Amino acid sequence: MKSNMKRIVVGIILFMYSVIYSQNKDKNLFKGTESFTGKKYISAETDFRISQSNNEEKKAVANYNLGNSIYRQNQPGEAKYKFLNAVEVAKTKEEKHKAFHNLGNTLMLEENYSGAVEAYKNALRNNPSDDETRYNYALAKQKLKENPPKDDKEKKKDKDKEKEQQDKDKKEQEKKDQKDQDKKEKEDKGKEKDKKDSDKGKEDDKKKEGDDKKDKQDGDKKEDENGNPKPSGANKQQIENLLNAVNNAEKKIQDKVNAKKVKVAPSTNEKDW
């Protein structure tokens, strides 16, 4: 392809300068040619775009020059469409030959060898004596033989395989997303439960604190509702049992005292007169 690149450069310069002299009114075409010769391809592209839009008579030349400028910026894909435009509006065999030749070069870079073969073939139809085009045509046919295009069955098989892989990747992604969602929901429930337990614990602590405070207040109170002394640390049943025991003890003592009184009473013997 080094031979191709050399052919492109020489062809561009000779073709554009011949146009300049015949179309000296197109200043943008002239400036674009100067920029292209100085390897200022971006500036050349700008001028050639203006020339393309203004110079309707030489639209094929403008598209061809524009395609070359874009091609030199390593954008063969975009350049390809400019060469196609040049082919469509070309009026002479020379214009068609050059446009088809460079179109073939862009297709070779894209490894579209069948398209390149057709492009070089069309270029030779417009200029059969061009040795560079014949060389590129032979090279494209060799590449096509080494890399035959896939038939419809193989293309369909590759397409089905690609779709199968896409479906598999989609299912795996959905599965992963669902797993992440379940994990998040589980974490959220855990956080909610921990919050409820924490709130309940705080309520229990608050309630216990209130009960302890009340018990302390009741313990500090020295009298009951009737103003009687309130024993500390004893419940009602204990107090009743204690009172009963005291009453029983007092009763036993009283019974003993009464019994002694009966024993010591004086006798009343009658006296004889």
Short mmCIF file of the C-alpha atoms (twelve columns), coordinates in Angstrom:
data_MODEL
# 
_entry.id   MODEL 
# 
loop_
_atom_site.group_PDB 
_atom_site.id 
_atom_site.type_symbol 
_atom_site.label_atom_id 
_atom_site.label_alt_id 
_atom_site.label_comp_id 
_atom_site.label_asym_id 
_atom_site.label_seq_id 
_atom_site.Cartn_x 
_atom_site.Cartn_y 
_atom_site.Cartn_z 
_atom_site.pdbx_PDB_model_num 
ATOM 1   C CA . MET A 1   0.000   0.000   0.000   1 
ATOM 2   C CA . LYS A 2   3.034   2.338   0.158   1 
ATOM 3   C CA . SER A 3   2.862   2.469   -3.631  1 
ATOM 4   C CA . ASN A 4   -0.831  3.396   -3.311  1 
ATOM 5   C CA . MET A 5   -0.106  6.229   -0.915  1 
ATOM 6   C CA . LYS A 6   2.543   7.640   -3.254  1 
ATOM 7   C CA . ARG A 7   0.097   7.404   -6.149  1 
ATOM 8   C CA . ILE A 8   -2.548  9.286   -4.156  1 
ATOM 9   C CA . VAL A 9   -0.287  12.207  -3.289  1 
ATOM 10  C CA . VAL A 10  1.021   12.710  -6.836  1 
ATOM 11  C CA . GLY A 11  -2.431  12.340  -8.324  1 
ATOM 12  C CA . ILE A 12  -3.925  14.882  -5.944  1 
ATOM 13  C CA . ILE A 13  -1.364  17.575  -6.576  1 
ATOM 14  C CA . LEU A 14  -1.429  17.287  -10.384 1 
ATOM 15  C CA . PHE A 15  -5.216  17.107  -10.510 1 
ATOM 16  C CA . MET A 16  -5.849  20.050  -8.226  1 
ATOM 17  C CA . TYR A 17  -3.302  22.344  -9.842  1 
ATOM 18  C CA . SER A 18  -4.791  21.686  -13.289 1 
ATOM 19  C CA . VAL A 19  -8.149  22.730  -11.894 1 
ATOM 20  C CA . ILE A 20  -6.745  25.848  -10.270 1 
ATOM 21  C CA . TYR A 21  -5.447  27.192  -13.505 1 
ATOM 22  C CA . SER A 22  -8.798  26.589  -15.210 1 
ATOM 23  C CA . GLN A 23  -10.820 27.926  -12.304 1 
ATOM 24  C CA . ASN A 24  -8.755  30.821  -10.992 1 
ATOM 25  C CA . LYS A 25  -11.886 32.512  -9.644  1 
ATOM 26  C CA . ASP A 26  -12.197 29.859  -6.881  1 
ATOM 27  C CA . LYS A 27  -9.929  31.355  -4.220  1 
ATOM 28  C CA . ASN A 28  -10.853 28.675  -1.637  1 
ATOM 29  C CA . LEU A 29  -9.796  25.943  -4.017  1 
ATOM 30  C CA . PHE A 30  -6.446  27.694  -4.473  1 
ATOM 31  C CA . LYS A 31  -5.951  28.233  -0.727  1 
ATOM 32  C CA . GLY A 32  -6.977  24.647  0.002   1 
ATOM 33  C CA . THR A 33  -4.421  23.377  -2.505  1 
ATOM 34  C CA . GLU A 34  -1.668  25.437  -0.890  1 
ATOM 35  C CA . SER A 35  -2.622  24.154  2.576   1 
ATOM 36  C CA . PHE A 36  -2.732  20.572  1.337   1 
ATOM 37  C CA . THR A 37  0.698   20.913  -0.286  1 
ATOM 38  C CA . GLY A 38  1.999   22.265  3.055   1 
ATOM 39  C CA . LYS A 39  0.418   19.255  4.827   1 
ATOM 40  C CA . LYS A 40  -2.019  21.529  6.638   1 
ATOM 41  C CA . TYR A 41  -4.870  19.131  6.054   1 
ATOM 42  C CA . ILE A 42  -7.371  20.659  8.493   1 
ATOM 43  C CA . SER A 43  -7.079  24.091  6.861   1 
ATOM 44  C CA . ALA A 44  -7.277  22.443  3.456   1 
ATOM 45  C CA . GLU A 45  -10.441 20.620  4.492   1 
ATOM 46  C CA . THR A 46  -12.076 23.914  5.520   1 
ATOM 47  C CA . ASP A 47  -11.303 25.622  2.202   1 
ATOM 48  C CA . PHE A 48  -12.356 22.612  0.153   1 
ATOM 49  C CA . ARG A 49  -15.701 22.448  1.995   1 
ATOM 50  C CA . ILE A 50  -16.342 26.087  1.073   1 
ATOM 51  C CA . SER A 51  -15.329 25.387  -2.510  1 
ATOM 52  C CA . GLN A 52  -17.644 22.385  -2.572  1 
ATOM 53  C CA . SER A 53  -20.643 24.483  -1.563  1 
ATOM 54  C CA . ASN A 54  -19.866 27.457  -3.818  1 
ATOM 55  C CA . ASN A 55  -18.430 25.926  -6.982  1 
ATOM 56  C CA . GLU A 56  -21.299 23.923  -8.441  1 
ATOM 57  C CA . GLU A 57  -19.571 23.541  -11.796 1 
ATOM 58  C CA . LYS A 58  -16.622 21.720  -10.236 1 
ATOM 59  C CA . LYS A 59  -18.471 19.900  -7.486  1 
ATOM 60  C CA . ALA A 60  -16.792 16.588  -8.345  1 
ATOM 61  C CA . VAL A 61  -13.354 18.163  -7.976  1 
ATOM 62  C CA . ALA A 62  -14.331 19.780  -4.665  1 
ATOM 63  C CA . ASN A 63  -15.610 16.479  -3.243  1 
ATOM 64  C CA . TYR A 64  -12.513 14.678  -4.477  1 
ATOM 65  C CA . ASN A 65  -10.171 17.253  -2.896  1 
ATOM 66  C CA . LEU A 66  -12.188 17.246  0.322   1 
ATOM 67  C CA . GLY A 67  -12.032 13.465  0.495   1 
ATOM 68  C CA . ASN A 68  -8.243  13.554  0.109   1 
ATOM 69  C CA . SER A 69  -7.879  16.107  2.928   1 
ATOM 70  C CA . ILE A 70  -10.010 13.990  5.258   1 
ATOM 71  C CA . TYR A 71  -8.190  10.831  4.176   1 
ATOM 72  C CA . ARG A 72  -4.875  12.442  5.164   1 
ATOM 73  C CA . GLN A 73  -6.292  12.994  8.665   1 
ATOM 74  C CA . ASN A 74  -6.629  9.206   9.064   1 
ATOM 75  C CA . GLN A 75  -10.399 9.245   8.609   1 
ATOM 76  C CA . PRO A 76  -10.897 6.873   5.650   1 
ATOM 77  C CA . GLY A 77  -14.475 6.127   6.674   1 
ATOM 78  C CA . GLU A 78  -15.598 9.732   6.172   1 
ATOM 79  C CA . ALA A 79  -13.337 10.232  3.163   1 
ATOM 80  C CA . LYS A 80  -15.043 7.274   1.482   1 
ATOM 81  C CA . TYR A 81  -18.354 9.146   1.300   1 
ATOM 82  C CA . LYS A 82  -16.707 12.189  -0.258  1 
ATOM 83  C CA . PHE A 83  -15.173 10.007  -2.984  1 
ATOM 84  C CA . LEU A 84  -18.589 8.429   -3.577  1 
ATOM 85  C CA . ASN A 85  -20.066 11.925  -3.938  1 
ATOM 86  C CA . ALA A 86  -17.315 12.774  -6.381  1 
ATOM 87  C CA . VAL A 87  -18.146 9.678   -8.441  1 
ATOM 88  C CA . GLU A 88  -21.828 10.613  -8.585  1 
ATOM 89  C CA . VAL A 89  -21.241 14.160  -9.886  1 
ATOM 90  C CA . ALA A 90  -18.110 13.487  -11.972 1 
ATOM 91  C CA . LYS A 91  -18.391 14.680  -15.577 1 
ATOM 92  C CA . THR A 92  -15.136 13.429  -17.109 1 
ATOM 93  C CA . LYS A 93  -13.389 10.071  -17.200 1 
ATOM 94  C CA . GLU A 94  -10.386 11.572  -15.444 1 
ATOM 95  C CA . GLU A 95  -12.563 12.721  -12.533 1 
ATOM 96  C CA . LYS A 96  -14.249 9.320   -12.318 1 
ATOM 97  C CA . HIS A 97  -10.945 7.440   -12.528 1 
ATOM 98  C CA . LYS A 98  -9.334  9.372   -9.690  1 
ATOM 99  C CA . ALA A 99  -12.445 9.216   -7.479  1 
ATOM 100 C CA . PHE A 100 -12.851 5.439   -7.972  1 
ATOM 101 C CA . HIS A 101 -9.128  4.862   -7.403  1 
ATOM 102 C CA . ASN A 102 -9.093  6.655   -4.037  1 
ATOM 103 C CA . LEU A 103 -12.413 5.069   -3.084  1 
ATOM 104 C CA . GLY A 104 -10.723 1.701   -3.549  1 
ATOM 105 C CA . ASN A 105 -7.895  2.806   -1.253  1 
ATOM 106 C CA . THR A 106 -10.312 3.669   1.573   1 
ATOM 107 C CA . LEU A 107 -12.116 0.328   1.179   1 
ATOM 108 C CA . MET A 108 -8.775  -1.509  1.338   1 
ATOM 109 C CA . LEU A 109 -8.030  0.169   4.680   1 
ATOM 110 C CA . GLU A 110 -11.424 -0.992  5.940   1 
ATOM 111 C CA . GLU A 111 -10.570 -4.534  4.714   1 
ATOM 112 C CA . ASN A 112 -13.607 -4.437  2.447   1 
ATOM 113 C CA . TYR A 113 -11.754 -6.263  -0.290  1 
ATOM 114 C CA . SER A 114 -14.770 -7.096  -2.446  1 
ATOM 115 C CA . GLY A 115 -15.753 -3.401  -2.494  1 
ATOM 116 C CA . ALA A 116 -12.159 -2.399  -3.270  1 
ATOM 117 C CA . VAL A 117 -12.020 -4.821  -6.220  1 
ATOM 118 C CA . GLU A 118 -15.140 -3.218  -7.721  1 
ATOM 119 C CA . ALA A 119 -13.824 0.318   -7.112  1 
ATOM 120 C CA . TYR A 120 -10.479 -0.372  -8.834  1 
ATOM 121 C CA . LYS A 121 -12.274 -2.161  -11.675 1 
ATOM 122 C CA . ASN A 122 -14.396 0.940   -12.289 1 
ATOM 123 C CA . ALA A 123 -11.291 3.119   -12.128 1 
ATOM 124 C CA . LEU A 124 -9.652  0.994   -14.856 1 
ATOM 125 C CA . ARG A 125 -12.747 1.283   -17.019 1 
ATOM 126 C CA . ASN A 126 -12.156 5.026   -17.089 1 
ATOM 127 C CA . ASN A 127 -8.370  4.761   -17.454 1 
ATOM 128 C CA . PRO A 128 -7.152  1.264   -18.440 1 
ATOM 129 C CA . SER A 129 -3.519  2.416   -18.794 1 
ATOM 130 C CA . ASP A 130 -3.007  3.395   -15.139 1 
ATOM 131 C CA . ASP A 131 -0.377  0.991   -13.762 1 
ATOM 132 C CA . GLU A 132 -0.997  1.966   -10.118 1 
ATOM 133 C CA . THR A 133 -4.700  1.175   -10.392 1 
ATOM 134 C CA . ARG A 134 -3.931  -2.194  -12.054 1 
ATOM 135 C CA . TYR A 135 -1.496  -3.026  -9.240  1 
ATOM 136 C CA . ASN A 136 -4.044  -2.122  -6.542  1 
ATOM 137 C CA . TYR A 137 -6.713  -4.081  -8.401  1 
ATOM 138 C CA . ALA A 138 -4.524  -7.214  -8.414  1 
ATOM 139 C CA . LEU A 139 -3.666  -6.728  -4.731  1 
ATOM 140 C CA . ALA A 140 -7.347  -6.351  -3.792  1 
ATOM 141 C CA . LYS A 141 -8.229  -9.574  -5.644  1 
ATOM 142 C CA . GLN A 142 -5.446  -11.424 -3.820  1 
ATOM 143 C CA . LYS A 143 -6.659  -10.141 -0.436  1 
ATOM 144 C CA . LEU A 144 -10.213 -11.120 -1.318  1 
ATOM 145 C CA . LYS A 145 -9.053  -14.643 -2.176  1 
ATOM 146 C CA . GLU A 146 -7.192  -14.920 1.126   1 
ATOM 147 C CA . ASN A 147 -10.155 -13.503 3.052   1 
ATOM 148 C CA . PRO A 148 -13.306 -14.718 1.322   1 
ATOM 149 C CA . PRO A 149 -16.527 -13.092 2.518   1 
ATOM 150 C CA . LYS A 150 -18.783 -15.171 4.712   1 
ATOM 151 C CA . ASP A 151 -21.863 -16.682 3.146   1 
ATOM 152 C CA . ASP A 152 -25.362 -15.994 4.430   1 
ATOM 153 C CA . LYS A 153 -25.416 -19.127 6.615   1 
ATOM 154 C CA . GLU A 154 -22.193 -18.201 8.358   1 
ATOM 155 C CA . LYS A 155 -23.369 -14.625 8.808   1 
ATOM 156 C CA . LYS A 156 -26.639 -15.856 10.310  1 
ATOM 157 C CA . LYS A 157 -24.736 -18.255 12.556  1 
ATOM 158 C CA . ASP A 158 -22.480 -15.464 13.793  1 
ATOM 159 C CA . LYS A 159 -25.483 -13.215 14.289  1 
ATOM 160 C CA . ASP A 160 -27.331 -15.909 16.264  1 
ATOM 161 C CA . LYS A 161 -24.240 -16.542 18.356  1 
ATOM 162 C CA . GLU A 162 -23.884 -12.850 19.053  1 
ATOM 163 C CA . LYS A 163 -27.566 -12.583 20.027  1 
ATOM 164 C CA . GLU A 164 -27.234 -15.639 22.265  1 
ATOM 165 C CA . GLN A 165 -24.289 -14.052 24.033  1 
ATOM 166 C CA . GLN A 166 -26.191 -10.777 24.413  1 
ATOM 167 C CA . ASP A 167 -29.176 -12.633 25.922  1 
ATOM 168 C CA . LYS A 168 -26.856 -14.484 28.280  1 
ATOM 169 C CA . ASP A 169 -25.179 -11.264 29.366  1 
ATOM 170 C CA . LYS A 170 -28.593 -9.656  29.850  1 
ATOM 171 C CA . LYS A 171 -29.834 -12.537 32.048  1 
ATOM 172 C CA . GLU A 172 -26.660 -12.477 34.118  1 
ATOM 173 C CA . GLN A 173 -27.006 -8.747  34.589  1 
ATOM 174 C CA . GLU A 174 -30.676 -9.089  35.595  1 
ATOM 175 C CA . LYS A 175 -29.729 -11.856 38.029  1 
ATOM 176 C CA . LYS A 176 -27.007 -9.682  39.509  1 
ATOM 177 C CA . ASP A 177 -29.365 -6.712  39.768  1 
ATOM 178 C CA . GLN A 178 -31.991 -8.878  41.520  1 
ATOM 179 C CA . LYS A 179 -29.378 -10.224 43.923  1 
ATOM 180 C CA . ASP A 180 -28.234 -6.717  44.743  1 
ATOM 181 C CA . GLN A 181 -31.857 -5.646  45.239  1 
ATOM 182 C CA . ASP A 182 -32.563 -8.573  47.589  1 
ATOM 183 C CA . LYS A 183 -29.423 -7.804  49.552  1 
ATOM 184 C CA . LYS A 184 -30.410 -4.168  49.862  1 
ATOM 185 C CA . GLU A 185 -33.941 -5.048  51.012  1 
ATOM 186 C CA . LYS A 186 -32.513 -7.474  53.585  1 
ATOM 187 C CA . GLU A 187 -30.151 -4.824  54.882  1 
ATOM 188 C CA . ASP A 188 -32.972 -2.294  55.061  1 
ATOM 189 C CA . LYS A 189 -35.152 -4.755  57.040  1 
ATOM 190 C CA . GLY A 190 -32.249 -5.459  59.384  1 
ATOM 191 C CA . LYS A 191 -31.730 -1.760  59.966  1 
ATOM 192 C CA . GLU A 192 -35.458 -1.278  60.589  1 
ATOM 193 C CA . LYS A 193 -35.514 -4.156  63.113  1 
ATOM 194 C CA . ASP A 194 -32.446 -2.808  64.905  1 
ATOM 195 C CA . LYS A 195 -34.113 0.600   65.108  1 
ATOM 196 C CA . LYS A 196 -37.310 -0.896  66.560  1 
ATOM 197 C CA . ASP A 197 -35.331 -2.938  69.099  1 
ATOM 198 C CA . SER A 198 -33.354 0.142   70.019  1 
ATOM 199 C CA . ASP A 199 -36.531 2.222   70.447  1 
ATOM 200 C CA . LYS A 200 -38.152 -0.540  72.538  1 
ATOM 201 C CA . GLY A 201 -35.053 -0.782  74.710  1 
ATOM 202 C CA . LYS A 202 -35.136 2.948   75.291  1 
ATOM 203 C CA . GLU A 203 -38.836 2.772   76.246  1 
ATOM 204 C CA . ASP A 204 -38.169 -0.136  78.673  1 
ATOM 205 C CA . ASP A 205 -35.275 1.744   80.237  1 
ATOM 206 C CA . LYS A 206 -37.421 4.835   80.578  1 
ATOM 207 C CA . LYS A 207 -40.262 2.841   82.150  1 
ATOM 208 C CA . LYS A 208 -37.885 1.088   84.585  1 
ATOM 209 C CA . GLU A 209 -36.373 4.403   85.516  1 
ATOM 210 C CA . GLY A 210 -39.873 5.746   86.258  1 
ATOM 211 C CA . ASP A 211 -40.761 2.671   88.386  1 
ATOM 212 C CA . ASP A 212 -37.519 2.954   90.344  1 
ATOM 213 C CA . LYS A 213 -38.141 6.617   90.944  1 
ATOM 214 C CA . LYS A 214 -41.687 5.872   92.170  1 
ATOM 215 C CA . ASP A 215 -40.464 3.088   94.485  1 
ATOM 216 C CA . LYS A 216 -37.875 5.432   95.909  1 
ATOM 217 C CA . GLN A 217 -40.502 8.097   96.485  1 
ATOM 218 C CA . ASP A 218 -42.783 5.526   98.201  1 
ATOM 219 C CA . GLY A 219 -39.872 4.328   100.318 1 
ATOM 220 C CA . ASP A 220 -39.005 7.839   101.392 1 
ATOM 221 C CA . LYS A 221 -42.617 8.479   102.537 1 
ATOM 222 C CA . LYS A 222 -42.796 7.965   106.360 1 
ATOM 223 C CA . GLU A 223 -46.597 8.013   106.890 1 
ATOM 224 C CA . ASP A 224 -49.565 6.369   105.210 1 
ATOM 225 C CA . GLU A 225 -52.696 8.121   103.983 1 
ATOM 226 C CA . ASN A 226 -54.189 8.235   107.527 1 
ATOM 227 C CA . GLY A 227 -51.136 9.838   109.030 1 
ATOM 228 C CA . ASN A 228 -49.965 6.664   110.770 1 
ATOM 229 C CA . PRO A 229 -46.316 5.775   110.700 1 
ATOM 230 C CA . LYS A 230 -45.468 3.632   107.715 1 
ATOM 231 C CA . PRO A 231 -42.958 0.896   108.378 1 
ATOM 232 C CA . SER A 232 -40.136 0.773   105.906 1 
ATOM 233 C CA . GLY A 233 -39.432 -2.331  103.888 1 
ATOM 234 C CA . ALA A 234 -42.609 -4.335  104.899 1 
ATOM 235 C CA . ASN A 235 -45.680 -5.100  102.883 1 
ATOM 236 C CA . LYS A 236 -49.281 -5.202  104.121 1 
ATOM 237 C CA . GLN A 237 -49.395 -8.956  104.828 1 
ATOM 238 C CA . GLN A 238 -46.215 -8.847  106.876 1 
ATOM 239 C CA . ILE A 239 -47.590 -5.982  108.929 1 
ATOM 240 C CA . GLU A 240 -50.838 -7.860  109.609 1 
ATOM 241 C CA . ASN A 241 -48.966 -10.996 110.647 1 
ATOM 242 C CA . LEU A 242 -46.807 -8.935  112.981 1 
ATOM 243 C CA . LEU A 243 -49.841 -7.239  114.554 1 
ATOM 244 C CA . ASN A 244 -51.563 -10.597 115.021 1 
ATOM 245 C CA . ALA A 245 -48.508 -11.991 116.731 1 
ATOM 246 C CA . VAL A 246 -48.364 -9.003  119.083 1 
ATOM 247 C CA . ASN A 247 -52.047 -9.305  119.905 1 
ATOM 248 C CA . ASN A 248 -51.692 -13.035 120.609 1 
ATOM 249 C CA . ALA A 249 -48.747 -12.394 122.887 1 
ATOM 250 C CA . GLU A 250 -50.626 -9.719  124.813 1 
ATOM 251 C CA . LYS A 251 -53.626 -12.064 125.159 1 
ATOM 252 C CA . LYS A 252 -51.461 -14.836 126.588 1 
ATOM 253 C CA . ILE A 253 -49.941 -12.457 129.093 1 
ATOM 254 C CA . GLN A 254 -53.375 -11.199 130.148 1 
ATOM 255 C CA . ASP A 255 -54.612 -14.767 130.563 1 
ATOM 256 C CA . LYS A 256 -51.669 -15.527 132.873 1 
ATOM 257 C CA . VAL A 257 -52.337 -12.440 134.950 1 
ATOM 258 C CA . ASN A 258 -55.987 -13.351 135.373 1 
ATOM 259 C CA . ALA A 259 -55.081 -16.884 136.418 1 
ATOM 260 C CA . LYS A 260 -52.796 -15.617 139.192 1 
ATOM 261 C CA . LYS A 261 -55.515 -13.393 140.532 1 
ATOM 262 C CA . VAL A 262 -57.775 -16.398 141.053 1 
ATOM 263 C CA . LYS A 263 -55.083 -18.314 142.969 1 
ATOM 264 C CA . VAL A 264 -54.277 -15.624 145.506 1 
ATOM 265 C CA . ALA A 265 -57.892 -14.754 146.459 1 
ATOM 266 C CA . PRO A 266 -58.421 -14.982 150.422 1 
ATOM 267 C CA . SER A 267 -60.566 -17.818 151.798 1 
ATOM 268 C CA . THR A 268 -63.870 -16.922 153.584 1 
ATOM 269 C CA . ASN A 269 -64.059 -19.618 156.425 1 
ATOM 270 C CA . GLU A 270 -67.071 -19.126 158.699 1 
ATOM 271 C CA . LYS A 271 -66.327 -18.503 162.378 1 
ATOM 272 C CA . ASP A 272 -68.142 -20.244 165.040 1 
ATOM 273 C CA . TRP A 273 -69.804 -17.998 167.497 1 
# 
